[in-house]
Amino acid sequence: MPLTGLQIFKLLPNTNCRECGVPTCLAFAMKLAAGKESLDKCPYASEQAKAALGAASAPPIRGVTIGRGERAITVGEETVFFRHEKTFVRRPGLFQVLGTQGLDESWLSTRIERAGETFQVDGVAVVEAPAAPELCAAAAERGFPVAVLASTPEGAAAMAERIRDHRPLLVPPAGTNSAAYVSLAARLGIPLVVSGIDLAVEAARCGVADLLLEPPGDNPQSLHHSLTAIRRGALDRIHPGLGYPVFLRAGKFETAVLGISKFASVLAIEKPGIETWLPLWTLRQNIYTDPQKPLQMDAGVYPIGEPDDKSPLLVTTNFSLTYFVVSSELESAGLASHLAVVEAEGLSVLTAWSAGKFSGDRVAKALRAMRATERVSHRTVIIPGYVSIISGELEDALNEGWRVLVGPQEASDLAPYFRDVWDAVRAE
Amino acid sequence: MMPDLKPKKWAGAIRTVTLGAGSRRPLTVGGGNGLPLHTFEGEFPHRPLLALEINGADAAGADLVMVRVNGSPEEAAAEVRAVLDRVDVPLIVKGPGAGPKQNEVLARVAEEFSGEGLVLHSACQEDYKTLAAVAVAYGHVLAAESPIDMNLAKQLNILLADASMDLNRVLIDPFTGGLGYGLEYTYSVMERIRLAALGGDAMLNSPMICLVGPEAWKAKEARVSGVNWEVATALPLIEAGAEVVVLRHPESLARLRGQLDSWFGGDACR
């Protein structure tokens, strides 16, 4: 916890000299505690006061960068235990473990778009082996951040030295206490994983400032306990060795799930492939979304399937979830269509309408601006069932013989709707 | 190695709710006095329960099962009877959705299987009186559903209590958003409900139920990631406080059971 007003007051001269612009030292201390004042306003603050305040206002969990260049990844800097208290800020990095199989080009260059984010393997975790230094070099060449999964200090040195300019993460064997890794990290100036809080303090003393903690625990319960203890302890500042991001070896899928939802910052994932990674990427996206800012799509017309000018035109808001639910239903039902997404500050349909952001006028204006009306040769647009009330206004605003159809309320009813209503309308 | 945390102590605890009675082997859920899975700093007398959504299949290692009823009251009763004859575990009966049809169907099922301690799914703010009445009259448990909103969840429990429902026979269903389709909304509302419950709020301390199976398998991603997708939906919700989780795939259930055994031992929860 940051220092309280009273704690800060005890560090001040207590002369009430007013040179800081505040009548009393106590009042100044209170303002400092609230983050509304800066200690350098006090000409008489002691070195002790400066040190104490400096340490207390440093972020509880250090930011650590791994890799260099465009794909460098920074983790840490978290400030809350529950995401709803504010938000989680730095997406954990998911690193693909590379053993003897080497770089699988097609998997490592896989990219998937989802809700405005690109999912890809964030880095590689190379297992120590005779050919590992070359593998590290190849991966670093391709821009991947690299984690060195060491078994021995000599092997680790060979790998890390080969790519020292690419800022690799040095990962000693789990539970290791060896000073050799600390000196290697210090010598190369690279971040290091440590297996305990006292070790973290020791490493920091030896000049390794960028650390990650690897929690003990080889089963879900003990891992959950460690992960919880580290996050809570770091935020409560109970030990200086706690204020670091967490590294996790996720041999099992469930371990990765636990780590992503419970505070891990770099995860080494053993199994490649979409079947494993898609749920993990998606979970990370969900957990690390800022609760205050719902995900928004860019406004525009999104093709579903291969639509042509006879395909239906639907319109909805730019709340990502809405877009996904609707597009998903259309895709599963094989309904090639044009889905026009209207800028509505990421609000859902009913919320947007009640906030005046999905009125007939606004929708008409948006459809024109994105030239959605030009995509189709028919003059029919389908609106969400929950806002049937705007249909008249929208028809008037579109004019030119446009007809508004009221679609279903639930996206899951789109397929039957198309079967029962759209086909009949088209036949007319 | 790692810090010794001062254990967090709370003013409140989760209610214990018993599911199944009569010809069912009863199961109890809830009772924890700490954050979910925080066994290192609390007492958790009962482990989360894993339910399987079944349609003509057997219980396949599930703690309890869920059956969907549709059609007429007679058809619903026949479907439920068939399941009750086939398994001896508690039963969740999911109706077709709020409205007169659901009330009719679930009321019939409730009456015909009086005393079996069925979980009737679900009552909501707009429509709860009938279900509350039959739950009370015929000795069943009620799932109280709200749309990912803590205030509405609380309000519904207040309404149910006013309608003479014993809150020790209620599960809160906060509505499950699927992975990639709103999971984080459900996750956070559950964490907040759990915090309120542990803070002493007696209108929010019901055990929570999540219908993971239907949501997870709706997603097109489930075609690619199958069981992993369902597990990645269920496990975070268990971390957020889900104590009855309904799944669709027996393999998901087996994997989650393996996870839960780590916290609660391999002992049967019965």
PDB file of N, CA and C in Angstrom, chain A residues 3-18 20-34 36-37 42:
ATOM      1  N   LEU A   3       2.077   4.994   1.119  1.00  0.00           N
ATOM      2  CA  LEU A   3       2.094   5.544   2.474  1.00  0.00           C
ATOM      3  C   LEU A   3       0.836   6.353   2.745  1.00  0.00           C
ATOM      4  N   THR A   4       0.386   6.292   4.009  1.00  0.00           N
ATOM      5  CA  THR A   4      -0.770   7.108   4.399  1.00  0.00           C
ATOM      6  C   THR A   4      -0.300   8.524   4.715  1.00  0.00           C
ATOM      7  N   GLY A   5      -1.242   9.444   4.813  1.00  0.00           N
ATOM      8  CA  GLY A   5      -0.936  10.833   5.152  1.00  0.00           C
ATOM      9  C   GLY A   5      -0.148  10.925   6.449  1.00  0.00           C
ATOM     10  N   LEU A   6      -0.576  10.159   7.407  1.00  0.00           N
ATOM     11  CA  LEU A   6       0.069  10.198   8.732  1.00  0.00           C
ATOM     12  C   LEU A   6       1.510   9.688   8.659  1.00  0.00           C
ATOM     13  N   GLN A   7       1.707   8.631   7.879  1.00  0.00           N
ATOM     14  CA  GLN A   7       3.056   8.077   7.734  1.00  0.00           C
ATOM     15  C   GLN A   7       3.982   9.091   7.071  1.00  0.00           C
ATOM     16  N   ILE A   8       3.429   9.793   6.078  1.00  0.00           N
ATOM     17  CA  ILE A   8       4.235  10.800   5.385  1.00  0.00           C
ATOM     18  C   ILE A   8       4.537  11.964   6.331  1.00  0.00           C
ATOM     19  N   PHE A   9       3.539  12.346   7.102  1.00  0.00           N
ATOM     20  CA  PHE A   9       3.691  13.466   8.030  1.00  0.00           C
ATOM     21  C   PHE A   9       4.884  13.242   8.962  1.00  0.00           C
ATOM     22  N   LYS A  10       5.047  11.987   9.403  1.00  0.00           N
ATOM     23  CA  LYS A  10       6.147  11.676  10.331  1.00  0.00           C
ATOM     24  C   LYS A  10       7.514  11.882   9.691  1.00  0.00           C
ATOM     25  N   LEU A  11       7.546  11.932   8.346  1.00  0.00           N
ATOM     26  CA  LEU A  11       8.812  12.102   7.659  1.00  0.00           C
ATOM     27  C   LEU A  11       9.109  13.573   7.351  1.00  0.00           C
ATOM     28  N   LEU A  12       8.121  14.453   7.620  1.00  0.00           N
ATOM     29  CA  LEU A  12       8.279  15.866   7.282  1.00  0.00           C
ATOM     30  C   LEU A  12       8.800  16.666   8.482  1.00  0.00           C
ATOM     31  N   PRO A  13       9.355  17.873   8.243  1.00  0.00           N
ATOM     32  CA  PRO A  13       9.988  18.647   9.323  1.00  0.00           C
ATOM     33  C   PRO A  13       9.021  19.132  10.412  1.00  0.00           C
ATOM     34  N   ASN A  14       7.706  19.194  10.084  1.00  0.00           N
ATOM     35  CA  ASN A  14       6.719  19.634  11.085  1.00  0.00           C
ATOM     36  C   ASN A  14       6.991  21.057  11.592  1.00  0.00           C
ATOM     37  N   THR A  15       7.369  21.943  10.651  1.00  0.00           N
ATOM     38  CA  THR A  15       7.623  23.340  11.033  1.00  0.00           C
ATOM     39  C   THR A  15       6.503  24.265  10.571  1.00  0.00           C
ATOM     40  N   ASN A  16       5.613  23.740   9.718  1.00  0.00           N
ATOM     41  CA  ASN A  16       4.526  24.562   9.167  1.00  0.00           C
ATOM     42  C   ASN A  16       5.041  25.867   8.566  1.00  0.00           C
ATOM     43  N   CYS A  17       6.110  25.778   7.812  1.00  0.00           N
ATOM     44  CA  CYS A  17       6.749  26.992   7.290  1.00  0.00           C
ATOM     45  C   CYS A  17       5.983  27.597   6.121  1.00  0.00           C
ATOM     46  N   ARG A  18       5.081  26.831   5.502  1.00  0.00           N
ATOM     47  CA  ARG A  18       4.232  27.290   4.399  1.00  0.00           C
ATOM     48  C   ARG A  18       4.958  27.506   3.077  1.00  0.00           C
ATOM     49  N   CYS A  20       5.804  25.444   0.953  1.00  0.00           N
ATOM     50  CA  CYS A  20       5.278  24.566  -0.101  1.00  0.00           C
ATOM     51  C   CYS A  20       3.965  25.100  -0.655  1.00  0.00           C
ATOM     52  N   GLY A  21       3.440  26.150   0.025  1.00  0.00           N
ATOM     53  CA  GLY A  21       2.169  26.705  -0.434  1.00  0.00           C
ATOM     54  C   GLY A  21       0.987  26.171   0.349  1.00  0.00           C
ATOM     55  N   VAL A  22       1.243  25.254   1.293  1.00  0.00           N
ATOM     56  CA  VAL A  22       0.172  24.662   2.102  1.00  0.00           C
ATOM     57  C   VAL A  22       0.388  25.096   3.563  1.00  0.00           C
ATOM     58  N   PRO A  23      -0.668  25.469   4.301  1.00  0.00           N
ATOM     59  CA  PRO A  23      -0.526  26.027   5.664  1.00  0.00           C
ATOM     60  C   PRO A  23       0.210  25.143   6.677  1.00  0.00           C
ATOM     61  N   THR A  24      -0.040  23.821   6.638  1.00  0.00           N
ATOM     62  CA  THR A  24       0.602  22.977   7.638  1.00  0.00           C
ATOM     63  C   THR A  24       1.250  21.760   6.985  1.00  0.00           C
ATOM     64  N   CYS A  25       2.242  21.198   7.685  1.00  0.00           N
ATOM     65  CA  CYS A  25       2.891  19.978   7.187  1.00  0.00           C
ATOM     66  C   CYS A  25       1.891  18.833   7.111  1.00  0.00           C
ATOM     67  N   LEU A  26       0.963  18.807   8.042  1.00  0.00           N
ATOM     68  CA  LEU A  26      -0.034  17.734   8.034  1.00  0.00           C
ATOM     69  C   LEU A  26      -0.900  17.812   6.769  1.00  0.00           C
ATOM     70  N   ALA A  27      -1.330  19.026   6.458  1.00  0.00           N
ATOM     71  CA  ALA A  27      -2.151  19.195   5.254  1.00  0.00           C
ATOM     72  C   ALA A  27      -1.360  18.814   4.000  1.00  0.00           C
ATOM     73  N   PHE A  28      -0.105  19.210   3.975  1.00  0.00           N
ATOM     74  CA  PHE A  28       0.768  18.866   2.844  1.00  0.00           C
ATOM     75  C   PHE A  28       0.918  17.352   2.735  1.00  0.00           C
ATOM     76  N   ALA A  29       1.093  16.707   3.874  1.00  0.00           N
ATOM     77  CA  ALA A  29       1.232  15.245   3.892  1.00  0.00           C
ATOM     78  C   ALA A  29      -0.017  14.571   3.332  1.00  0.00           C
ATOM     79  N   MET A  30      -1.183  15.090   3.715  1.00  0.00           N
ATOM     80  CA  MET A  30      -2.433  14.512   3.232  1.00  0.00           C
ATOM     81  C   MET A  30      -2.527  14.636   1.715  1.00  0.00           C
ATOM     82  N   LYS A  31      -2.120  15.804   1.211  1.00  0.00           N
ATOM     83  CA  LYS A  31      -2.173  16.020  -0.245  1.00  0.00           C
ATOM     84  C   LYS A  31      -1.196  15.101  -0.965  1.00  0.00           C
ATOM     85  N   LEU A  32      -0.037  14.903  -0.352  1.00  0.00           N
ATOM     86  CA  LEU A  32       0.944  13.991  -0.943  1.00  0.00           C
ATOM     87  C   LEU A  32       0.363  12.585  -1.033  1.00  0.00           C
ATOM     88  N   ALA A  33      -0.285  12.173   0.042  1.00  0.00           N
ATOM     89  CA  ALA A  33      -0.857  10.834   0.087  1.00  0.00           C
ATOM     90  C   ALA A  33      -1.909  10.652  -0.998  1.00  0.00           C
ATOM     91  N   ALA A  34      -2.625  11.725  -1.271  1.00  0.00           N
ATOM     92  CA  ALA A  34      -3.678  11.649  -2.284  1.00  0.00           C
ATOM     93  C   ALA A  34      -3.129  11.846  -3.684  1.00  0.00           C
ATOM     94  N   LYS A  36      -1.820  14.549  -4.829  1.00  0.00           N
ATOM     95  CA  LYS A  36      -2.142  15.884  -5.325  1.00  0.00           C
ATOM     96  C   LYS A  36      -1.001  16.879  -5.115  1.00  0.00           C
ATOM     97  N   GLU A  37       0.066  16.404  -4.557  1.00  0.00           N
ATOM     98  CA  GLU A  37       1.206  17.279  -4.334  1.00  0.00           C
ATOM     99  C   GLU A  37       2.467  16.506  -4.642  1.00  0.00           C
ATOM    100  N   CYS A  42       8.668  20.800  -1.034  1.00  0.00           N
ATOM    101  CA  CYS A  42       9.154  21.044   0.318  1.00  0.00           C
ATOM    102  C   CYS A  42      10.673  21.196   0.292  1.00  0.00           C
TER     103      CYS A  42
END
